[in-house]
mmCIF file of C-alpha atoms and ligand atoms in Angstrom:
data_model
loop_
_atom_site.group_PDB
_atom_site.id
_atom_site.type_symbol
_atom_site.label_atom_id
_atom_site.label_comp_id
_atom_site.label_asym_id
_atom_site.label_seq_id
_atom_site.Cartn_x
_atom_site.Cartn_y
_atom_site.Cartn_z
ATOM 1 C CA MET A 1 77.369 -43.494 12.637
ATOM 2 C CA LYS A 2 77.467 -40.713 15.239
ATOM 3 C CA ILE A 3 75.501 -42.926 17.625
ATOM 4 C CA ILE A 4 77.771 -45.926 17.016
ATOM 5 C CA LYS A 5 80.814 -43.863 17.969
ATOM 6 C CA THR A 6 79.140 -42.834 21.195
ATOM 7 C CA LEU A 7 77.985 -46.331 21.917
ATOM 8 C CA LEU A 8 81.394 -47.879 21.257
ATOM 9 C CA VAL A 9 82.725 -45.931 24.200
ATOM 10 C CA ILE A 10 80.596 -48.187 26.315
ATOM 11 C CA PHE A 11 82.394 -51.389 27.205
ATOM 12 C CA ILE A 12 80.858 -54.486 25.673
ATOM 13 C CA VAL A 13 80.592 -56.526 28.769
ATOM 14 C CA SER A 14 79.144 -59.783 29.933
ATOM 15 C CA PHE A 15 79.381 -60.709 33.551
ATOM 16 C CA ILE A 16 77.779 -62.654 36.319
ATOM 17 C CA SER A 17 76.464 -60.859 39.347
ATOM 18 C CA ILE A 18 75.012 -62.255 42.514
ATOM 19 C CA PHE A 19 71.607 -61.205 43.794
ATOM 20 C CA LEU A 20 70.697 -62.003 47.377
ATOM 21 C CA THR A 21 67.061 -62.595 48.180
ATOM 22 C CA CYS A 22 65.318 -64.259 51.120
ATOM 23 C CA GLY A 23 68.650 -65.678 52.215
ATOM 24 C CA LYS A 24 68.868 -67.538 48.891
ATOM 25 C CA GLN A 25 71.346 -66.641 46.173
ATOM 26 C CA GLN A 26 69.916 -65.843 42.739
ATOM 27 C CA THR A 27 72.370 -65.589 39.913
ATOM 28 C CA ALA A 28 71.824 -62.816 37.384
ATOM 29 C CA PHE A 29 73.477 -62.951 34.013
ATOM 30 C CA GLU A 30 73.982 -59.550 32.423
ATOM 31 C CA ALA A 31 74.974 -58.906 28.823
ATOM 32 C CA THR A 32 75.383 -55.640 26.911
ATOM 33 C CA ASN A 33 75.934 -55.531 23.149
ATOM 34 C CA ILE A 34 75.529 -53.106 20.283
ATOM 35 C CA ILE A 35 73.105 -54.451 17.679
ATOM 36 C CA MET A 36 70.688 -52.675 15.319
ATOM 37 C CA GLY A 37 72.645 -49.462 15.836
ATOM 38 C CA THR A 38 71.731 -49.315 19.506
ATOM 39 C CA ILE A 39 72.527 -50.678 22.977
ATOM 40 C CA VAL A 40 70.996 -54.034 23.814
ATOM 41 C CA SER A 41 71.134 -54.961 27.491
ATOM 42 C CA GLN A 42 69.826 -58.061 29.175
ATOM 43 C CA ARG A 43 69.552 -59.111 32.821
ATOM 44 C CA ILE A 44 68.335 -62.640 33.432
ATOM 45 C CA TYR A 45 67.887 -64.480 36.728
ATOM 46 C CA GLY A 46 67.963 -68.180 37.436
ATOM 47 C CA ASP A 47 69.308 -71.348 35.827
ATOM 48 C CA ASN A 48 70.067 -71.303 32.091
ATOM 49 C CA SER A 49 70.407 -67.516 32.113
ATOM 50 C CA ASN A 50 73.749 -67.607 30.270
ATOM 51 C CA ALA A 51 72.377 -69.886 27.519
ATOM 52 C CA ALA A 52 69.179 -67.794 27.265
ATOM 53 C CA ALA A 53 71.175 -64.568 26.886
ATOM 54 C CA THR A 54 73.426 -66.109 24.227
ATOM 55 C CA GLU A 55 70.474 -67.391 22.206
ATOM 56 C CA ALA A 56 68.689 -64.042 22.569
ATOM 57 C CA THR A 57 71.751 -62.142 21.321
ATOM 58 C CA GLU A 58 72.042 -64.505 18.340
ATOM 59 C CA LYS A 59 68.352 -63.986 17.538
ATOM 60 C CA ILE A 60 68.665 -60.186 17.582
ATOM 61 C CA ARG A 61 71.739 -60.384 15.339
ATOM 62 C CA SER A 62 69.931 -62.713 12.943
ATOM 63 C CA LEU A 63 66.957 -60.320 12.832
ATOM 64 C CA GLU A 64 69.303 -57.420 12.173
ATOM 65 C CA GLY A 65 70.777 -59.389 9.260
ATOM 66 C CA ARG A 66 67.311 -59.747 7.714
ATOM 67 C CA LEU A 67 65.655 -56.443 8.683
ATOM 68 C CA SER A 68 68.398 -53.845 8.423
ATOM 69 C CA PHE A 69 67.957 -50.807 6.183
ATOM 70 C CA PHE A 70 71.745 -50.407 6.309
ATOM 71 C CA LYS A 71 72.981 -53.905 5.372
ATOM 72 C CA PRO A 72 72.837 -54.347 1.586
ATOM 73 C CA GLU A 73 72.224 -58.117 1.790
ATOM 74 C CA SER A 74 69.226 -57.926 4.199
ATOM 75 C CA GLU A 75 65.740 -58.945 3.039
ATOM 76 C CA ILE A 76 64.635 -55.323 3.489
ATOM 77 C CA SER A 77 67.477 -53.976 1.345
ATOM 78 C CA ARG A 78 66.717 -56.552 -1.354
ATOM 79 C CA LEU A 79 63.042 -55.529 -1.257
ATOM 80 C CA ASN A 80 64.069 -51.861 -1.531
ATOM 81 C CA SER A 81 66.487 -52.383 -4.400
ATOM 82 C CA SER A 82 63.829 -54.393 -6.287
ATOM 83 C CA ALA A 83 61.239 -51.596 -5.971
ATOM 84 C CA GLY A 84 59.148 -51.155 -9.118
ATOM 85 C CA ARG A 85 60.524 -54.430 -10.514
ATOM 86 C CA THR A 86 60.106 -57.766 -8.701
ATOM 87 C CA LYS A 87 58.627 -59.353 -5.621
ATOM 88 C CA ILE A 88 60.931 -60.717 -2.915
ATOM 89 C CA LYS A 89 60.514 -63.906 -0.877
ATOM 90 C CA LEU A 90 60.640 -63.152 2.853
ATOM 91 C CA SER A 91 61.184 -65.044 6.088
ATOM 92 C CA PRO A 92 58.042 -65.354 8.272
ATOM 93 C CA ASP A 93 59.482 -62.832 10.792
ATOM 94 C CA THR A 94 60.004 -60.155 8.142
ATOM 95 C CA PHE A 95 56.589 -60.823 6.605
ATOM 96 C CA PHE A 96 54.937 -60.514 10.035
ATOM 97 C CA ILE A 97 56.616 -57.143 10.751
ATOM 98 C CA LEU A 98 55.612 -55.743 7.355
ATOM 99 C CA SER A 99 52.006 -56.866 7.958
ATOM 100 C CA LYS A 100 51.999 -55.293 11.441
ATOM 101 C CA SER A 101 53.420 -52.078 9.998
ATOM 102 C CA ILE A 102 50.562 -51.815 7.513
ATOM 103 C CA GLU A 103 48.086 -52.459 10.354
ATOM 104 C CA TYR A 104 49.578 -49.511 12.258
ATOM 105 C CA SER A 105 49.539 -47.318 9.160
ATOM 106 C CA HIS A 106 45.777 -47.877 8.933
ATOM 107 C CA LEU A 107 45.276 -47.312 12.665
ATOM 108 C CA SER A 108 47.314 -44.086 12.739
ATOM 109 C CA GLY A 109 45.834 -42.546 9.580
ATOM 110 C CA GLY A 110 49.117 -43.118 7.722
ATOM 111 C CA MET A 111 51.352 -41.392 10.313
ATOM 112 C CA PHE A 112 53.157 -44.614 11.176
ATOM 113 C CA ASN A 113 54.526 -45.328 7.744
ATOM 114 C CA ILE A 114 57.535 -47.554 7.054
ATOM 115 C CA MET A 115 57.568 -46.210 3.469
ATOM 116 C CA VAL A 116 59.444 -43.148 4.819
ATOM 117 C CA GLY A 117 62.654 -44.963 3.757
ATOM 118 C CA PRO A 118 63.589 -42.553 0.889
ATOM 119 C CA LEU A 119 63.356 -39.591 3.307
ATOM 120 C CA VAL A 120 65.258 -41.364 6.091
ATOM 121 C CA LYS A 121 67.995 -42.119 3.561
ATOM 122 C CA ARG A 122 68.091 -38.531 2.284
ATOM 123 C CA TRP A 123 68.035 -36.740 5.631
ATOM 124 C CA LYS A 124 70.631 -39.121 7.183
ATOM 125 C CA VAL A 125 69.707 -37.697 10.597
ATOM 126 C CA THR A 126 71.678 -40.339 12.516
ATOM 127 C CA GLY A 127 74.662 -40.359 10.114
ATOM 128 C CA ASP A 128 77.920 -38.412 10.192
ATOM 129 C CA ASN A 129 76.829 -35.987 7.468
ATOM 130 C CA PRO A 130 73.134 -35.179 7.819
ATOM 131 C CA VAL A 131 71.509 -33.243 5.009
ATOM 132 C CA ILE A 132 68.679 -30.728 4.787
ATOM 133 C CA PRO A 133 67.097 -31.576 1.438
ATOM 134 C CA SER A 134 65.670 -28.799 -0.720
ATOM 135 C CA PRO A 135 61.878 -28.291 -0.513
ATOM 136 C CA SER A 136 61.417 -29.606 -4.065
ATOM 137 C CA GLU A 137 63.452 -32.715 -3.259
ATOM 138 C CA VAL A 138 61.343 -33.308 -0.143
ATOM 139 C CA ARG A 139 58.164 -32.954 -2.241
ATOM 140 C CA SER A 140 59.379 -35.489 -4.790
ATOM 141 C CA LEU A 141 60.298 -37.986 -2.045
ATOM 142 C CA VAL A 142 56.963 -37.499 -0.213
ATOM 143 C CA ALA A 143 55.268 -38.501 -3.481
ATOM 144 C CA LEU A 144 56.845 -41.955 -3.081
ATOM 145 C CA ILE A 145 55.339 -42.526 0.383
ATOM 146 C CA ASN A 146 52.202 -44.622 0.191
ATOM 147 C CA TYR A 147 51.854 -47.696 2.373
ATOM 148 C CA ARG A 148 49.305 -49.098 -0.094
ATOM 149 C CA ASP A 149 52.213 -49.501 -2.537
ATOM 150 C CA LEU A 150 53.674 -52.219 -0.317
ATOM 151 C CA ILE A 151 52.047 -55.340 -1.747
ATOM 152 C CA LEU A 152 52.126 -58.404 0.505
ATOM 153 C CA ASN A 153 51.205 -61.948 -0.493
ATOM 154 C CA LYS A 154 50.523 -64.096 2.573
ATOM 155 C CA ASN A 155 50.383 -67.419 0.705
ATOM 156 C CA GLU A 156 53.688 -66.887 -1.046
ATOM 157 C CA LEU A 157 55.333 -64.895 1.827
ATOM 158 C CA THR A 158 56.423 -62.288 -0.696
ATOM 159 C CA ALA A 159 56.489 -58.497 -0.789
ATOM 160 C CA ARG A 160 56.766 -55.992 -3.600
ATOM 161 C CA LEU A 161 57.120 -52.218 -3.766
ATOM 162 C CA SER A 162 55.097 -50.774 -6.633
ATOM 163 C CA LYS A 163 57.308 -47.865 -7.689
ATOM 164 C CA LYS A 164 60.979 -47.430 -8.371
ATOM 165 C CA GLY A 165 62.687 -45.462 -5.600
ATOM 166 C CA GLN A 166 60.304 -46.627 -2.858
ATOM 167 C CA LYS A 167 61.947 -47.975 0.300
ATOM 168 C CA VAL A 168 60.733 -49.394 3.593
ATOM 169 C CA ASP A 169 62.583 -48.689 6.855
ATOM 170 C CA LEU A 170 61.710 -50.740 9.955
ATOM 171 C CA GLY A 171 63.536 -48.443 12.410
ATOM 172 C CA GLY A 172 60.238 -47.631 14.181
ATOM 173 C CA ILE A 173 59.046 -51.198 14.804
ATOM 174 C CA ALA A 174 61.720 -53.900 14.395
ATOM 175 C CA LYS A 175 63.438 -53.424 17.748
ATOM 176 C CA GLY A 176 60.076 -53.991 19.420
ATOM 177 C CA PHE A 177 59.575 -57.210 17.480
ATOM 178 C CA ALA A 178 63.065 -58.332 18.539
ATOM 179 C CA ALA A 179 62.227 -57.709 22.225
ATOM 180 C CA ASP A 180 59.104 -59.912 21.896
ATOM 181 C CA GLU A 181 61.208 -62.682 20.346
ATOM 182 C CA VAL A 182 63.716 -62.439 23.188
ATOM 183 C CA LEU A 183 60.982 -62.982 25.810
ATOM 184 C CA LYS A 184 59.908 -66.136 23.921
ATOM 185 C CA ILE A 185 63.492 -67.408 24.168
ATOM 186 C CA TYR A 186 63.661 -66.638 27.902
ATOM 187 C CA ARG A 187 60.418 -68.554 28.505
ATOM 188 C CA LYS A 188 61.677 -71.501 26.449
ATOM 189 C CA HIS A 189 64.693 -71.683 28.778
ATOM 190 C CA GLY A 190 62.409 -71.729 31.828
ATOM 191 C CA ILE A 191 63.374 -68.194 32.897
ATOM 192 C CA LYS A 192 60.892 -66.566 35.276
ATOM 193 C CA SER A 193 62.566 -63.195 35.875
ATOM 194 C CA ALA A 194 64.367 -61.077 33.262
ATOM 195 C CA ILE A 195 64.592 -57.689 31.587
ATOM 196 C CA ILE A 196 65.680 -56.813 28.050
ATOM 197 C CA ASP A 197 66.239 -53.281 26.720
ATOM 198 C CA ILE A 198 66.760 -52.790 22.981
ATOM 199 C CA GLY A 199 67.395 -49.070 22.580
ATOM 200 C CA GLY A 200 64.403 -47.874 24.590
ATOM 201 C CA ASN A 201 62.197 -50.896 23.947
ATOM 202 C CA VAL A 202 62.120 -52.504 27.381
ATOM 203 C CA SER A 203 60.354 -55.797 28.117
ATOM 204 C CA VAL A 204 60.159 -57.429 31.531
ATOM 205 C CA LEU A 205 59.411 -61.047 32.294
ATOM 206 C CA GLY A 206 57.753 -61.782 35.641
ATOM 207 C CA TYR A 207 58.802 -59.917 38.783
ATOM 208 C CA LYS A 208 62.272 -59.211 40.142
ATOM 209 C CA PRO A 209 63.670 -62.139 42.157
ATOM 210 C CA ASP A 210 62.605 -60.460 45.420
ATOM 211 C CA GLY A 211 58.997 -60.482 44.197
ATOM 212 C CA SER A 212 58.753 -56.740 43.549
ATOM 213 C CA PRO A 213 57.859 -55.244 40.143
ATOM 214 C CA TRP A 214 60.532 -53.818 37.869
ATOM 215 C CA ALA A 215 60.958 -50.038 38.115
ATOM 216 C CA ILE A 216 61.511 -48.609 34.619
ATOM 217 C CA GLY A 217 62.688 -45.017 34.305
ATOM 218 C CA ILE A 218 61.373 -42.587 31.702
ATOM 219 C CA GLN A 219 64.135 -40.291 30.490
ATOM 220 C CA ASP A 220 63.715 -36.587 31.273
ATOM 221 C CA PRO A 221 63.783 -35.202 27.695
ATOM 222 C CA SER A 222 65.403 -31.948 28.799
ATOM 223 C CA LYS A 223 68.237 -33.567 30.793
ATOM 224 C CA LYS A 224 71.267 -35.763 30.098
ATOM 225 C CA ARG A 225 70.742 -39.494 29.402
ATOM 226 C CA GLY A 226 70.123 -41.374 32.657
ATOM 227 C CA ASN A 227 68.099 -38.592 34.341
ATOM 228 C CA TYR A 228 64.609 -39.928 34.815
ATOM 229 C CA ILE A 229 61.461 -37.837 35.147
ATOM 230 C CA CYS A 230 59.159 -40.751 36.024
ATOM 231 C CA SER A 231 59.421 -44.373 37.001
ATOM 232 C CA ILE A 232 56.828 -47.012 36.204
ATOM 233 C CA MET A 233 56.404 -50.286 38.095
ATOM 234 C CA LEU A 234 55.850 -53.187 35.714
ATOM 235 C CA ASN A 235 55.697 -56.957 35.498
ATOM 236 C CA ASN A 236 55.189 -58.993 32.314
ATOM 237 C CA LYS A 237 54.922 -55.856 30.182
ATOM 238 C CA SER A 238 56.659 -53.997 27.381
ATOM 239 C CA LEU A 239 57.454 -50.309 27.280
ATOM 240 C CA SER A 240 58.709 -48.242 24.331
ATOM 241 C CA THR A 241 59.707 -44.595 24.221
ATOM 242 C CA SER A 242 59.999 -42.313 21.197
ATOM 243 C CA GLY A 243 61.381 -38.815 21.399
ATOM 244 C CA ALA A 244 63.197 -36.073 19.584
ATOM 245 C CA TYR A 245 65.975 -35.659 22.141
ATOM 246 C CA GLU A 246 68.472 -38.417 21.258
ATOM 247 C CA ARG A 247 68.687 -38.762 17.492
ATOM 248 C CA PHE A 248 68.859 -35.299 15.947
ATOM 249 C CA PHE A 249 71.179 -32.707 14.422
ATOM 250 C CA GLU A 250 71.256 -28.915 14.629
ATOM 251 C CA LYS A 251 71.763 -26.465 11.779
ATOM 252 C CA ASP A 252 71.516 -22.674 12.044
ATOM 253 C CA GLY A 253 69.902 -22.967 15.457
ATOM 254 C CA LYS A 254 67.204 -25.368 14.229
ATOM 255 C CA VAL A 255 66.814 -28.931 15.446
ATOM 256 C CA TYR A 256 66.072 -31.738 12.969
ATOM 257 C CA HIS A 257 65.148 -35.115 14.508
ATOM 258 C CA HIS A 258 64.670 -38.597 13.058
ATOM 259 C CA ILE A 259 60.892 -39.117 13.161
ATOM 260 C CA ILE A 260 59.424 -38.018 9.850
ATOM 261 C CA ASP A 261 55.914 -36.720 9.286
ATOM 262 C CA PRO A 262 54.993 -38.664 6.115
ATOM 263 C CA THR A 263 52.671 -35.875 4.966
ATOM 264 C CA THR A 264 55.351 -33.157 4.965
ATOM 265 C CA GLY A 265 58.598 -35.109 4.599
ATOM 266 C CA TYR A 266 60.115 -33.067 7.453
ATOM 267 C CA PRO A 267 60.832 -34.090 11.066
ATOM 268 C CA SER A 268 57.460 -34.162 12.794
ATOM 269 C CA LYS A 269 56.317 -31.102 14.731
ATOM 270 C CA SER A 270 53.881 -31.688 17.551
ATOM 271 C CA ASP A 271 53.317 -30.571 21.123
ATOM 272 C CA LEU A 272 55.313 -33.568 22.433
ATOM 273 C CA GLN A 273 58.897 -34.125 23.559
ATOM 274 C CA SER A 274 58.443 -37.829 24.165
ATOM 275 C CA VAL A 275 55.874 -40.593 24.358
ATOM 276 C CA THR A 276 56.115 -43.829 26.309
ATOM 277 C CA ILE A 277 53.705 -46.655 25.545
ATOM 278 C CA ILE A 278 53.100 -49.624 27.845
ATOM 279 C CA GLY A 279 51.484 -52.825 26.637
ATOM 280 C CA GLU A 280 51.586 -56.593 26.328
ATOM 281 C CA SER A 281 53.777 -56.719 23.258
ATOM 282 C CA SER A 282 56.769 -54.649 22.244
ATOM 283 C CA VAL A 283 56.072 -54.723 18.513
ATOM 284 C CA ASP A 284 52.850 -52.839 19.329
ATOM 285 C CA THR A 285 54.345 -50.415 21.854
ATOM 286 C CA ASP A 286 57.232 -49.624 19.469
ATOM 287 C CA ALA A 287 54.958 -48.790 16.525
ATOM 288 C CA LEU A 288 52.540 -46.860 18.746
ATOM 289 C CA SER A 289 55.230 -44.739 20.394
ATOM 290 C CA THR A 290 56.458 -43.584 16.980
ATOM 291 C CA ALA A 291 52.917 -42.988 15.684
ATOM 292 C CA THR A 292 51.671 -41.051 18.728
ATOM 293 C CA PHE A 293 54.836 -38.943 18.853
ATOM 294 C CA ILE A 294 53.954 -37.619 15.391
ATOM 295 C CA LEU A 295 50.234 -37.256 16.184
ATOM 296 C CA GLY A 296 50.718 -35.133 19.307
ATOM 297 C CA LEU A 297 48.893 -35.279 22.644
ATOM 298 C CA GLU A 298 45.242 -35.043 21.629
ATOM 299 C CA LYS A 299 45.264 -37.269 18.548
ATOM 300 C CA GLY A 300 47.817 -39.578 20.185
ATOM 301 C CA LEU A 301 45.469 -40.108 23.142
ATOM 302 C CA SER A 302 42.581 -40.841 20.759
ATOM 303 C CA LEU A 303 44.732 -43.476 19.062
ATOM 304 C CA ILE A 304 45.708 -45.068 22.377
ATOM 305 C CA LYS A 305 42.018 -45.259 23.335
ATOM 306 C CA LYS A 306 41.511 -47.635 20.392
ATOM 307 C CA THR A 307 44.152 -50.017 21.806
ATOM 308 C CA GLU A 308 44.817 -52.067 24.938
ATOM 309 C CA CYS A 309 47.941 -49.973 25.647
ATOM 310 C CA GLU A 310 48.640 -47.239 28.222
ATOM 311 C CA ALA A 311 50.683 -44.079 27.593
ATOM 312 C CA VAL A 312 52.776 -41.322 29.165
ATOM 313 C CA PHE A 313 53.138 -38.112 27.138
ATOM 314 C CA ILE A 314 55.660 -35.373 27.954
ATOM 315 C CA THR A 315 54.759 -32.133 26.216
ATOM 316 C CA VAL A 316 57.111 -29.436 24.946
ATOM 317 C CA ASP A 317 56.061 -27.282 27.912
ATOM 318 C CA ASN A 318 57.202 -30.113 30.260
ATOM 319 C CA LYS A 319 53.723 -31.240 31.333
ATOM 320 C CA ILE A 320 53.152 -34.926 31.980
ATOM 321 C CA HIS A 321 49.962 -36.641 30.813
ATOM 322 C CA ALA A 322 49.192 -40.319 31.374
ATOM 323 C CA THR A 323 46.340 -42.746 30.920
ATOM 324 C CA GLU A 324 44.350 -43.377 34.088
ATOM 325 C CA LYS A 325 45.219 -47.057 34.480
ATOM 326 C CA LEU A 326 48.823 -46.084 35.250
ATOM 327 C CA LYS A 327 47.748 -44.152 38.376
ATOM 328 C CA ASN A 328 49.028 -46.699 40.890
ATOM 329 C CA MET A 329 52.060 -47.687 38.836
ATOM 330 C CA ILE A 330 53.730 -44.378 38.041
ATOM 331 C CA ASP A 331 55.766 -41.949 40.093
ATOM 332 C CA CYS A 332 56.980 -38.671 38.535
ATOM 333 C CA ASP A 333 59.027 -35.655 39.644
ATOM 334 C CA ALA A 334 56.236 -33.364 38.430
ATOM 335 C CA SER A 335 52.454 -33.511 38.658
ATOM 336 C CA ILE A 336 50.631 -35.771 36.204
ATOM 337 C CA GLU A 337 47.340 -35.127 34.457
ATOM 338 C CA PHE A 338 45.522 -38.441 34.089
ATOM 339 C CA HIS A 339 43.161 -39.184 31.192
ATOM 340 C CA SER A 340 40.404 -41.768 31.130
ATOM 341 C CA LYS A 341 40.417 -44.104 28.129
ATOM 342 C CA LYS A 342 36.600 -44.246 28.132
ATOM 343 C CA LYS A 343 35.125 -42.689 24.990
HETATM 344 P P1 FAD B 1 61.374 -44.886 17.083
HETATM 345 O O1 FAD B 1 60.421 -43.798 17.336
HETATM 346 O O2 FAD B 1 60.983 -46.233 17.544
HETATM 347 O O3 FAD B 1 61.595 -44.997 15.515
HETATM 348 C C1 FAD B 1 62.031 -43.930 14.739
HETATM 349 C C2 FAD B 1 62.631 -44.495 13.521
HETATM 350 O O4 FAD B 1 61.595 -45.035 12.682
HETATM 351 C C3 FAD B 1 63.371 -43.494 12.672
HETATM 352 O O5 FAD B 1 64.726 -43.402 13.042
HETATM 353 C C4 FAD B 1 63.163 -44.031 11.287
HETATM 354 O O6 FAD B 1 64.067 -45.085 11.070
HETATM 355 C C5 FAD B 1 61.762 -44.616 11.351
HETATM 356 N N1 FAD B 1 60.709 -43.648 11.077
HETATM 357 C C6 FAD B 1 60.796 -42.282 10.922
HETATM 358 N N2 FAD B 1 59.593 -41.750 10.681
HETATM 359 C C7 FAD B 1 58.703 -42.773 10.695
HETATM 360 C C8 FAD B 1 57.299 -42.846 10.477
HETATM 361 N N3 FAD B 1 56.558 -41.768 10.214
HETATM 362 N N4 FAD B 1 56.712 -44.076 10.545
HETATM 363 C C9 FAD B 1 57.445 -45.188 10.790
HETATM 364 N N5 FAD B 1 58.769 -45.175 10.983
HETATM 365 C C10 FAD B 1 59.394 -43.985 10.939
HETATM 366 N N6 FAD B 1 71.168 -47.280 13.033
HETATM 367 C C11 FAD B 1 72.457 -47.038 12.754
HETATM 368 O O7 FAD B 1 72.917 -45.916 12.939
HETATM 369 N N7 FAD B 1 73.283 -48.034 12.289
HETATM 370 C C12 FAD B 1 72.810 -49.294 12.079
HETATM 371 O O8 FAD B 1 73.565 -50.166 11.656
HETATM 372 C C13 FAD B 1 71.459 -49.576 12.350
HETATM 373 N N8 FAD B 1 70.931 -50.799 12.131
HETATM 374 C C14 FAD B 1 69.608 -51.035 12.397
HETATM 375 C C15 FAD B 1 69.062 -52.305 12.142
HETATM 376 C C16 FAD B 1 67.750 -52.564 12.424
HETATM 377 C C17 FAD B 1 67.155 -53.907 12.125
HETATM 378 C C18 FAD B 1 66.926 -51.548 13.004
HETATM 379 C C19 FAD B 1 65.496 -51.797 13.369
HETATM 380 C C20 FAD B 1 67.450 -50.297 13.235
HETATM 381 C C21 FAD B 1 68.788 -50.030 12.920
HETATM 382 N N9 FAD B 1 69.337 -48.773 13.125
HETATM 383 C C22 FAD B 1 70.649 -48.524 12.841
HETATM 384 C C23 FAD B 1 68.451 -47.659 13.363
HETATM 385 C C24 FAD B 1 68.481 -47.079 14.707
HETATM 386 O O9 FAD B 1 68.545 -48.047 15.714
HETATM 387 C C25 FAD B 1 67.225 -46.207 14.675
HETATM 388 O O10 FAD B 1 67.673 -44.926 14.816
HETATM 389 C C26 FAD B 1 66.225 -46.624 15.641
HETATM 390 O O11 FAD B 1 65.563 -47.752 15.124
HETATM 391 C C27 FAD B 1 65.284 -45.509 16.011
HETATM 392 O O12 FAD B 1 64.538 -46.018 17.008
HETATM 393 P P2 FAD B 1 63.999 -45.205 18.237
HETATM 394 O O13 FAD B 1 63.529 -46.217 19.226
HETATM 395 O O14 FAD B 1 64.994 -44.194 18.665
HETATM 396 O O15 FAD B 1 62.785 -44.414 17.626
HETATM 397 MG MG1 MG B 2 58.996 -46.999 17.688
#
């Protein structure tokens, strides 16, 4: 709830601004809300922007109602509380995200693993009273983490967790899915230019009204929120960032963050401070940013080479590495080492 308190300080605001381009006025509708425990901000240009923003906000809230780990009545909570007992009927959206999650577990050698739920619940990293579990407790919870124990039935649209105590947590992928759904809503309303940011999962539709690409900042992990180390020029793309610098707690001089290495049960330790993934779809960039953050630079790059996505890695020694295709799209305060995706 620590994050909610911080976020509540921010005014929940919806307003109309005017954008002047080529002598013609373009109306931008902007909306900022707190959903899924994070800030959701939208900026939409053109006719129907108000209606598109309203429908998008409703969609994200409806997804939160079904996907939340925190709401006891959500489909995910019902699946978790039925672990080791019964299967649960799911909506197509929830079924799709669970299927995608398993895909990314395979692709990342089990590092992206939504079965980390029991550990997320125990550590409570983002809560008011985080806990450092004892080593034996961590070991017993790690024993519950096996993505093969999430049994999906496509014909029935059902899911089942094999063992009592198992829990899935979609914190590493569901916001990305929501951003993809929002772009579908914008397109349905005939919107040609818009940007949505769901807690670091940014998707842009088209170009800005003046015809230029959107400039998306990458947070400098060692500075206060809003200080950017790089900016990337994008159109019709999604970008997701995962890092250790926003959701963490400190105890006896040690930092414990929210991304769990499923093999150890502890916050992951790699040579990275943050990873940003750029791709066509936010559900993919969200899952991949979490997975590569755990894997570290070398293995993370190998994973990205198997995908259509591009990446920016910021290492613990403040070096910036990026995939070669970003060369003409990225501008950073420090030098960048580019990596070819060719094998
Ligand atoms: P990402 O890197 O994208 O994801 C990290 C998150 O993924 C972790 O916080 C954890 O949840 C999960 N995770 C950890 N390790 C792994 C792993 N190895 N593999 C896969 N996943 C892993 N927070 C609140 O405080 N209150 C709320 O009410 C609340 N509601 C939410 C509802 C929904 C539907 C969702 C998706 C999230 C909600 N959150 C809530 C969670 C909060 O927004 C998360 O902290 C956030 O999802 C973390 O995202 P990130 O982009 O910072 O990091
Ligand atoms: Mg993620």
